Short mmCIF file of C-alpha atoms in Angstrom, two decimals:
data_model
loop_
_atom_site.label_atom_id
_atom_site.label_comp_id
_atom_site.label_asym_id
_atom_site.label_seq_id
_atom_site.Cartn_x
_atom_site.Cartn_y
_atom_site.Cartn_z
CA MET A 71 104.07 22.21 141.72
CA SER A 72 106.30 23.82 139.08
CA VAL A 73 105.02 25.63 136.00
CA ASN A 74 106.15 22.78 133.74
CA GLN A 75 104.45 20.19 135.92
CA ARG A 76 101.27 22.22 135.95
CA ASN A 77 101.33 22.64 132.19
CA ASN A 78 101.95 18.94 131.71
CA ALA A 79 99.02 18.14 133.97
CA ALA A 80 96.82 20.53 132.02
CA GLY A 81 97.88 18.94 128.78
CA GLU A 82 97.05 15.49 130.07
CA SER A 83 93.67 16.69 131.29
CA ALA A 84 92.87 18.05 127.84
CA GLY A 85 93.65 14.70 126.20
CA THR A 86 93.60 11.07 127.14
CA GLY A 87 93.99 11.78 130.87
CA LEU A 88 90.70 13.67 131.02
CA ARG A 89 88.88 10.99 129.04
CA LYS A 90 90.18 8.36 131.47
CA ILE A 91 88.93 10.39 134.42
CA VAL A 92 85.54 10.90 132.76
CA ALA A 93 85.27 7.15 132.11
CA ALA A 94 86.15 6.33 135.73
CA SER A 95 83.61 8.78 137.08
CA MET A 96 80.94 7.54 134.70
CA VAL A 97 81.41 3.83 135.40
CA GLY A 98 81.21 4.29 139.13
CA THR A 99 78.21 6.59 138.78
CA VAL A 100 76.45 4.09 136.51
CA VAL A 101 76.93 1.42 139.18
CA GLU A 102 75.65 3.53 142.04
CA TRP A 103 72.67 4.97 140.21
CA TYR A 104 71.76 1.58 138.74
CA GLU A 105 71.29 0.46 142.30
CA PHE A 106 69.58 3.63 143.53
CA PHE A 107 67.05 3.73 140.68
CA LEU A 108 66.53 -0.01 140.82
CA TYR A 109 64.90 0.65 144.17
CA ALA A 110 62.70 3.38 142.65
CA THR A 111 61.32 1.06 139.97
CA ALA A 112 60.94 -1.86 142.36
CA ALA A 113 59.09 0.39 144.83
CA SER A 114 56.60 1.21 142.09
CA LEU A 115 56.10 -2.38 140.95
CA VAL A 116 56.97 -4.81 143.76
CA PHE A 117 57.77 -3.50 147.23
CA GLY A 118 54.30 -2.24 148.10
CA LYS A 119 52.95 -5.78 147.81
CA TYR A 120 55.96 -7.74 149.06
CA PHE A 121 57.34 -5.88 152.09
CA PHE A 122 54.18 -4.33 153.55
CA PRO A 123 50.88 -5.64 154.94
CA ASP A 124 47.76 -5.41 152.83
CA ALA A 125 46.72 -1.73 153.09
CA GLY A 126 43.38 -2.05 151.36
CA THR A 127 44.21 -0.31 148.07
CA GLU A 128 47.12 -0.56 145.69
CA LEU A 129 47.93 3.14 146.02
CA ASP A 130 48.24 2.83 149.83
CA GLY A 131 50.85 0.10 149.40
CA ILE A 132 52.75 2.15 146.84
CA ILE A 133 52.76 5.19 149.13
CA ALA A 134 54.19 3.02 151.93
CA ALA A 135 56.92 1.76 149.58
CA PHE A 136 57.71 5.33 148.46
CA LEU A 137 58.07 6.37 152.12
CA THR A 138 60.90 3.84 152.51
CA TYR A 139 62.23 5.15 149.19
CA ALA A 140 62.28 8.63 150.75
CA VAL A 141 64.53 7.35 153.56
CA GLY A 142 67.36 7.20 151.02
CA PHE A 143 66.87 10.87 150.26
CA VAL A 144 66.94 11.76 153.95
CA ALA A 145 70.23 9.89 154.25
CA ARG A 146 71.77 11.56 151.22
CA PRO A 147 72.48 14.97 152.85
CA LEU A 148 74.16 13.17 155.75
CA GLY A 149 76.31 11.29 153.28
CA GLY A 150 77.02 14.53 151.43
CA ILE A 151 78.10 16.22 154.67
CA VAL A 152 80.31 13.36 155.88
CA PHE A 153 81.90 12.51 152.55
CA GLY A 154 82.09 16.17 151.56
CA GLN A 155 84.16 16.83 154.66
CA ILE A 156 86.37 13.83 153.92
CA GLY A 157 86.61 14.66 150.22
CA ASP A 158 87.67 18.27 150.85
CA LYS A 159 90.36 17.15 153.28
CA LEU A 160 91.66 13.85 151.92
CA GLY A 161 90.61 13.85 148.28
CA ARG A 162 87.89 12.87 145.84
CA LYS A 163 89.34 9.53 144.69
CA HIS A 164 89.41 7.60 147.98
CA THR A 165 86.01 8.93 148.97
CA LEU A 166 84.50 7.57 145.76
CA GLN A 167 86.01 4.15 146.39
CA VAL A 168 84.28 3.95 149.76
CA THR A 169 80.88 5.09 148.48
CA ILE A 170 80.72 2.51 145.70
CA ILE A 171 81.41 -0.38 148.09
CA LEU A 172 78.79 0.84 150.58
CA VAL A 173 76.01 1.20 148.07
CA GLY A 174 76.87 -2.15 146.48
CA VAL A 175 76.69 -4.10 149.72
CA ALA A 176 73.39 -2.47 150.73
CA THR A 177 71.79 -3.20 147.37
CA PHE A 178 72.91 -6.83 147.28
CA LEU A 179 71.46 -7.41 150.75
CA MET A 180 68.13 -5.89 149.66
CA GLY A 181 67.86 -8.72 147.17
CA CYS A 182 68.22 -11.22 150.02
CA LEU A 183 65.49 -9.84 152.30
CA PRO A 184 62.45 -12.03 153.07
CA GLY A 185 59.03 -10.44 152.69
CA PHE A 186 56.32 -9.37 155.13
CA ASN A 187 54.61 -12.76 155.00
CA SER A 188 57.81 -14.42 156.26
CA ILE A 189 59.14 -12.10 158.99
CA GLY A 190 56.39 -9.53 159.48
CA TYR A 191 57.39 -5.96 160.26
CA TRP A 192 61.08 -6.88 160.31
CA ALA A 193 60.84 -6.89 156.52
CA PRO A 194 60.10 -3.16 156.07
CA ALA A 195 62.39 -2.32 159.03
CA LEU A 196 65.40 -4.04 157.45
CA LEU A 197 64.51 -2.52 154.10
CA VAL A 198 64.61 0.94 155.67
CA VAL A 199 68.04 0.30 157.24
CA LEU A 200 69.54 -0.86 153.95
CA ARG A 201 67.88 2.00 152.09
CA PHE A 202 69.43 4.45 154.56
CA ILE A 203 72.92 3.01 153.96
CA GLN A 204 72.35 3.12 150.21
CA GLY A 205 71.25 6.77 150.33
CA PHE A 206 74.12 7.70 152.66
CA ALA A 207 76.64 6.37 150.14
CA VAL A 208 74.96 7.97 147.11
CA GLY A 209 74.93 11.28 149.01
CA GLY A 210 78.72 11.30 148.93
CA GLU A 211 78.99 9.94 145.40
CA TRP A 212 77.65 12.74 143.25
CA GLY A 213 79.85 15.58 144.46
CA GLY A 214 83.03 13.56 144.17
CA ALA A 215 82.24 12.16 140.73
CA VAL A 216 81.37 15.47 139.08
CA LEU A 217 84.14 17.44 140.78
CA LEU A 218 86.80 14.94 139.80
CA VAL A 219 85.90 15.78 136.19
CA ALA A 220 85.09 19.48 136.63
CA GLU A 221 88.41 20.20 138.34
CA HIS A 222 90.35 18.51 135.53
CA SER A 223 88.38 20.21 132.73
CA PRO A 224 89.49 23.17 130.57
CA ASN A 225 87.66 26.37 131.48
CA ARG A 226 85.86 26.66 128.14
CA GLN A 227 84.67 23.04 128.12
CA ARG A 228 83.83 22.47 131.77
CA ALA A 229 80.07 22.11 131.26
CA PHE A 230 80.58 19.58 128.45
CA TRP A 231 83.07 17.33 130.23
CA SER A 232 81.37 17.49 133.64
CA SER A 233 78.02 16.65 132.03
CA TRP A 234 79.25 13.12 131.27
CA PRO A 235 78.90 11.88 134.87
CA GLN A 236 75.36 13.30 134.67
CA ALA A 237 74.83 11.26 131.50
CA ALA A 238 75.85 8.18 133.48
CA VAL A 239 72.74 8.56 135.63
CA PRO A 240 70.28 7.64 132.84
CA VAL A 241 72.63 4.80 131.89
CA GLY A 242 72.33 3.43 135.42
CA ASN A 243 68.58 3.86 135.29
CA LEU A 244 68.52 2.29 131.83
CA LEU A 245 70.37 -0.79 133.09
CA ALA A 246 68.03 -1.13 136.06
CA THR A 247 65.02 -0.81 133.78
CA LEU A 248 66.52 -3.25 131.26
CA VAL A 249 67.13 -5.93 133.88
CA LEU A 250 63.63 -5.59 135.34
CA LEU A 251 62.12 -5.51 131.86
CA SER A 252 63.95 -8.70 130.90
CA MET A 253 62.79 -10.47 134.06
CA SER A 254 59.19 -9.33 133.56
CA TRP A 255 59.27 -10.67 129.98
CA ILE A 256 60.88 -13.99 130.90
CA LEU A 257 58.91 -14.81 134.04
CA PRO A 258 55.18 -15.08 134.78
CA ALA A 259 53.88 -12.26 137.01
CA ASP A 260 53.78 -14.41 140.17
CA GLN A 261 57.40 -15.53 139.73
CA PHE A 262 58.55 -11.98 138.94
CA LEU A 263 56.93 -10.73 142.16
CA GLY A 264 58.15 -13.76 144.09
CA TRP A 265 61.84 -13.88 143.21
CA GLY A 266 62.58 -12.48 139.74
CA TRP A 267 63.08 -8.91 140.94
CA ARG A 268 65.86 -10.12 143.27
CA VAL A 269 68.16 -10.97 140.36
CA ALA A 270 68.55 -7.30 139.47
CA PHE A 271 69.71 -6.53 143.02
CA TRP A 272 72.15 -9.46 143.11
CA LEU A 273 73.78 -8.36 139.85
CA SER A 274 75.09 -5.30 141.69
CA ALA A 275 77.87 -7.44 143.21
CA VAL A 276 79.45 -7.91 139.78
CA ILE A 277 79.24 -4.34 138.53
CA VAL A 278 80.40 -2.87 141.86
CA LEU A 279 83.69 -4.76 141.56
CA VAL A 280 84.17 -3.41 138.04
CA GLY A 281 83.45 0.15 139.13
CA TYR A 282 85.74 -0.08 142.16
CA TYR A 283 88.62 -1.37 140.05
CA ILE A 284 88.31 1.45 137.52
CA ARG A 285 88.21 4.07 140.25
CA THR A 286 91.56 2.90 141.62
CA HIS A 287 93.18 4.16 138.42
CA VAL A 288 92.30 7.87 138.57
CA SER A 289 94.28 10.77 139.97
CA GLU A 290 93.33 13.89 141.92
CA ALA A 291 93.10 17.19 140.01
CA PRO A 292 96.20 19.43 140.29
CA ILE A 293 94.04 22.33 141.51
CA PHE A 294 92.78 20.20 144.40
CA LEU A 295 96.31 19.11 145.37
CA GLN A 296 97.42 22.74 145.29
CA ALA A 297 94.44 23.90 147.39
CA ARG A 298 95.01 21.14 149.94
CA ALA A 299 98.68 22.07 150.27
CA GLU A 300 97.80 25.74 150.73
CA ALA A 301 95.11 24.89 153.30
CA GLU A 302 97.63 22.87 155.30
CA ALA A 303 100.06 25.77 155.21
CA GLU A 304 97.48 28.47 155.92
CA LYS A 305 95.61 27.85 159.19
CA ALA A 306 92.92 30.37 158.28
CA ALA A 307 91.98 28.35 155.19
CA GLY A 308 89.18 26.21 156.55
CA TYR A 309 87.24 23.56 154.67
CA GLY A 310 84.13 21.45 155.04
CA VAL A 311 80.45 21.98 155.72
CA LEU A 312 80.64 24.50 158.56
CA GLU A 313 83.06 26.64 156.60
CA VAL A 314 80.96 26.66 153.44
CA VAL A 315 77.77 27.51 155.37
CA LYS A 316 79.60 30.32 157.15
CA LYS A 317 81.39 31.78 154.12
CA TYR A 318 79.08 30.91 151.19
CA PRO A 319 75.48 30.63 152.48
CA LYS A 320 74.04 32.27 149.35
CA GLY A 321 75.87 29.76 147.19
CA VAL A 322 74.34 26.86 149.09
CA LEU A 323 70.83 28.36 148.88
CA LYS A 324 71.18 29.03 145.16
CA ALA A 325 72.39 25.49 144.57
CA MET A 326 69.29 24.26 146.40
CA GLY A 327 67.04 26.46 144.30
CA LEU A 328 68.61 25.19 141.08
CA ARG A 329 68.17 21.61 142.19
CA PHE A 330 64.54 21.92 143.31
CA ALA A 331 62.56 21.68 140.06
CA GLU A 332 65.11 19.48 138.31
CA ASN A 333 64.86 16.87 141.06
CA ILE A 334 61.06 16.97 141.20
CA ILE A 335 60.45 16.73 137.45
CA TYR A 336 62.83 13.79 137.15
CA TYR A 337 61.09 11.67 139.77
CA ILE A 338 57.66 12.59 138.48
CA ILE A 339 58.77 11.26 135.08
CA VAL A 340 60.61 8.09 136.11
CA SER A 341 58.57 7.07 139.18
CA PHE A 342 55.12 8.67 139.26
CA THR A 343 54.52 8.02 135.56
CA ILE A 344 54.65 4.30 136.37
CA VAL A 345 52.18 4.74 139.21
CA TYR A 346 49.76 6.78 137.07
CA LEU A 347 49.69 4.44 134.11
CA LYS A 348 49.66 1.32 136.26
CA THR A 349 46.89 2.32 138.66
CA VAL A 350 44.68 4.57 136.52
CA HIS A 351 44.91 2.65 133.26
CA GLN A 352 46.27 -0.78 134.30
CA TYR A 353 48.88 -0.29 131.61
CA ASP A 354 51.14 -3.29 130.95
CA THR A 355 54.29 -3.36 133.13
CA SER A 356 56.54 -4.48 130.29
CA GLN A 357 55.33 -1.64 128.05
CA LEU A 358 55.92 0.85 130.85
CA LEU A 359 59.49 -0.31 131.32
CA LEU A 360 60.07 -0.27 127.57
CA ALA A 361 58.92 3.37 127.38
CA LEU A 362 61.40 4.30 130.11
CA LEU A 363 64.13 2.30 128.39
CA VAL A 364 63.80 4.30 125.17
CA ALA A 365 63.60 7.59 127.07
CA HIS A 366 66.76 6.82 129.07
CA VAL A 367 68.72 6.18 125.87
CA VAL A 368 67.66 9.55 124.46
CA HIS A 369 68.39 11.24 127.80
CA PHE A 370 71.92 9.84 127.78
CA LEU A 371 72.56 11.12 124.25
CA VAL A 372 71.12 14.58 124.90
CA ILE A 373 72.89 15.47 128.18
CA PRO A 374 76.46 15.95 126.80
CA GLN A 375 75.11 18.02 123.91
CA VAL A 376 73.32 20.28 126.36
CA GLY A 377 76.59 20.55 128.29
CA ARG A 378 78.29 21.66 125.07
CA LEU A 379 75.52 24.21 124.54
CA ALA A 380 76.02 25.60 128.07
CA ASP A 381 79.69 26.17 127.24
CA ALA A 382 78.76 27.95 124.01
CA VAL A 383 75.88 30.23 125.02
CA GLY A 384 76.14 30.28 128.81
CA ARG A 385 74.82 28.43 131.85
CA LYS A 386 71.90 30.73 132.63
CA PRO A 387 69.93 30.73 129.35
CA VAL A 388 70.12 26.95 129.00
CA TYR A 389 69.07 26.31 132.58
CA LEU A 390 66.25 28.85 132.40
CA ALA A 391 64.94 27.25 129.22
CA GLY A 392 64.87 23.91 131.04
CA ALA A 393 62.85 25.36 133.92
CA VAL A 394 60.32 27.07 131.63
CA LEU A 395 59.81 24.08 129.34
CA SER A 396 59.57 21.65 132.27
CA ALA A 397 56.78 23.81 133.73
CA THR A 398 54.70 23.00 130.66
CA TRP A 399 55.46 19.29 130.45
CA ALA A 400 52.82 17.78 132.75
CA PHE A 401 50.01 19.75 131.13
CA PHE A 402 50.49 18.00 127.79
CA ALA A 403 52.17 14.77 128.95
CA PHE A 404 49.29 13.37 131.01
CA PRO A 405 46.76 13.78 128.17
CA MET A 406 49.31 11.93 126.04
CA PHE A 407 49.44 9.15 128.64
CA ASP A 408 45.65 8.95 128.61
CA THR A 409 45.70 7.98 124.92
CA LEU A 410 47.27 4.64 125.94
CA ASN A 411 49.11 4.71 122.63
CA ASP A 412 52.53 3.13 123.12
CA LEU A 413 54.40 5.52 120.83
CA VAL A 414 52.67 8.58 122.28
CA ILE A 415 53.56 7.48 125.82
CA ILE A 416 57.21 6.94 124.87
CA LEU A 417 57.24 10.39 123.24
CA ALA A 418 55.78 12.06 126.35
CA VAL A 419 58.37 10.50 128.66
CA THR A 420 61.22 11.26 126.26
CA ILE A 421 60.24 14.92 125.87
CA GLY A 422 60.12 15.27 129.65
CA LEU A 423 63.64 13.90 130.07
CA CYS A 424 64.93 16.17 127.29
CA PHE A 425 63.50 19.19 129.13
CA HIS A 426 65.09 17.85 132.32
CA ALA A 427 68.48 17.58 130.57
CA LEU A 428 68.50 21.33 129.95
CA MET A 429 68.78 21.80 133.71
CA TYR A 430 70.67 18.66 134.64
CA ALA A 431 73.60 18.79 132.21
CA GLY A 432 74.99 22.12 133.40
CA GLN A 433 74.60 21.54 137.14
CA PRO A 434 78.14 20.27 137.85
CA ALA A 435 79.78 23.24 136.12
CA ILE A 436 77.44 25.83 137.65
CA MET A 437 77.79 24.47 141.18
CA ALA A 438 81.55 23.91 140.90
CA GLU A 439 81.89 27.57 139.87
CA MET A 440 79.98 28.70 142.98
CA PHE A 441 82.59 27.55 145.51
CA PRO A 442 86.39 27.64 145.97
CA THR A 443 88.31 24.37 145.80
CA ARG A 444 88.95 24.14 149.55
CA MET A 445 85.23 23.69 150.27
CA ARG A 446 83.81 22.80 146.86
CA TYR A 447 82.94 19.15 147.64
CA SER A 448 81.04 20.18 150.77
CA GLY A 449 79.30 23.08 149.04
CA VAL A 450 77.99 21.20 146.02
CA SER A 451 77.08 18.11 148.07
CA LEU A 452 75.17 20.13 150.65
CA GLY A 453 73.21 22.17 148.12
CA TYR A 454 72.50 19.19 145.91
CA GLN A 455 71.65 16.56 148.52
CA VAL A 456 69.70 18.57 151.11
CA THR A 457 67.29 19.62 148.39
CA SER A 458 66.59 16.00 147.55
CA ILE A 459 64.72 15.60 150.86
CA LEU A 460 62.17 18.28 149.98
CA ALA A 461 62.17 17.63 146.23
CA GLY A 462 62.89 14.17 144.82
CA SER A 463 62.04 12.14 147.92
CA MET A 464 58.65 13.78 148.33
CA ALA A 465 57.69 14.16 144.66
CA PRO A 466 56.32 10.62 144.08
CA ILE A 467 54.61 10.64 147.49
CA ILE A 468 52.98 14.04 146.96
CA ALA A 469 51.97 13.23 143.40
CA THR A 470 50.49 9.84 144.38
CA ALA A 471 48.60 11.41 147.27
CA LEU A 472 47.24 14.16 145.00
CA LEU A 473 46.08 11.54 142.53
CA GLN A 474 44.48 9.50 145.30
CA GLN A 475 42.65 12.50 146.78
CA THR A 476 41.46 14.13 143.54
CA GLY A 477 41.51 11.39 140.94
CA SER A 478 43.06 13.89 138.54
CA TRP A 479 46.52 14.64 137.15
CA VAL A 480 45.90 18.42 137.12
CA PRO A 481 47.08 19.06 140.73
CA VAL A 482 50.28 17.15 139.88
CA ALA A 483 50.85 19.43 136.89
CA VAL A 484 50.36 22.51 139.09
CA TYR A 485 52.82 21.06 141.63
CA VAL A 486 55.45 20.74 138.88
CA LEU A 487 54.68 24.26 137.65
CA VAL A 488 55.27 25.79 141.10
CA ALA A 489 58.55 23.92 141.49
CA CYS A 490 59.76 25.18 138.11
CA ALA A 491 58.83 28.75 139.03
CA ILE A 492 61.06 28.51 142.13
CA THR A 493 63.99 27.21 140.11
CA GLY A 494 63.44 29.75 137.33
CA ALA A 495 63.54 32.59 139.86
CA THR A 496 66.79 31.20 141.27
CA VAL A 497 68.41 31.10 137.83
CA LEU A 498 67.67 34.80 137.37
CA THR A 499 69.74 35.61 140.48
CA LEU A 500 72.87 33.87 139.17
CA HIS A 501 75.96 35.51 137.71
CA GLU A 502 77.00 33.97 134.40
CA THR A 503 80.15 31.87 134.93
CA LYS A 504 80.78 30.52 131.43
CA GLY A 505 84.53 30.16 130.88
CA PHE A 506 85.48 31.11 134.46
CA SER A 507 88.79 29.82 135.82
CA LEU A 508 88.61 27.80 139.04
CA HIS A 509 92.02 29.24 139.93
CA ASP A 510 90.56 32.75 139.74
CA ILE A 511 87.66 31.67 141.96
CA ASP A 512 90.19 30.41 144.51
CA ALA A 513 92.14 33.67 144.25
CA GLU A 514 88.99 35.72 144.83
CA ASP A 515 88.15 33.53 147.84
CA ALA A 516 91.63 34.14 149.24
CA ARG A 517 91.28 37.90 148.72
CA ARG A 518 87.85 38.06 150.38
CA HIS A 519 88.88 36.04 153.42
CA GLY A 520 92.42 37.24 153.94
CA LEU A 521 94.21 34.05 152.95
CA ASP A 522 97.80 33.98 151.78
CA ALA A 523 97.10 32.57 148.30
CA LYS A 524 100.01 32.06 145.93
CA PRO A 525 99.63 33.36 142.36
CA VAL A 526 98.96 30.57 139.92
CA ALA A 527 100.94 30.24 136.69
CA ARG A 528 98.69 29.04 133.89
#
């Protein structure tokens, strides 16, 4: 690529071209996370009763439903590995087109499944299979979506622009909550449990087609095209999961540490909160969903502003503030829940998601700046998705079990505190990368590993 071509590409990325790429990443991410979080909410409200035999208590059924929910998290690292490998070799764009179709088909079929009373244990078995496919696709989605933006972004605004795909996650969750809330308002409880919840899953067919179409109109980042060309010319320039584990093991471990508390606090807020209020206080389902709806709107608005802050003051102080504040959240949030005051409950959930945003918004920029382009997709996907098995997938299960065993929210608050301490310690080990050039990171990688990197004109 000539200097003029590279400058033109950079100019496009700074203007309408970058906004188009951000929009494409966001729309696809909204679709995929609408479907992923739809399962989380349905697991809390419906699946324990519909797909599983009577376990004796409501919490036992919910734990069984959350175990199938965890299957998606187990599948996510596998998807991250497979699609990371493909994305580092062939490109981010085509990988994202495949993932959106896979998750859409799996989610639509979930809405067609008969319950336990109709087909017995085939019901949870088929649910697990579809959940695995869904998680496998989402595992490849995140890395591609955020890197497509991060690799097009100006160095001084990378955290801001790459935070927008993160902001799409609460939008997806908001849409899932909105659809379920509408159905719970419109239908009597027996009809909602019988068939109303299926409508939200069937709607995925429409929005998947929209997301797929938009993703056909994006282009690969110039830095990726350059890195791929150099890797093809330089046999020593490996890529993929094995290469990143071999060359950047500390980067993968640090990415996992950063992800740990962020992932746990999020699922405590959006999943376990429902369980706590529903089972301990028999709080109205519609009011629960409304509280989450308001909180998701605020979360969406806050994330890009936190990304802007991470560009201004640095990645480390913002992330560390998120870990410290999140460690305090459960200790005041659960007493707020116990008031059963609608506004107080909404405030508690919203504060929690604002604390979460301090960690979540800067993740794409921080993780992108940990790895060179030739293995970046694999590195961020591995660190991000493997952690989800130990963190997000287990958080609702562990929290529900702690509540069942002790009858108290205090052990849940301690669990969140420990997780935040782990992430806070990880943040302290990081080097500040605010304003770093991805080209310079590639050049340093080439120097360290004896690759014949060409100087980059910028």
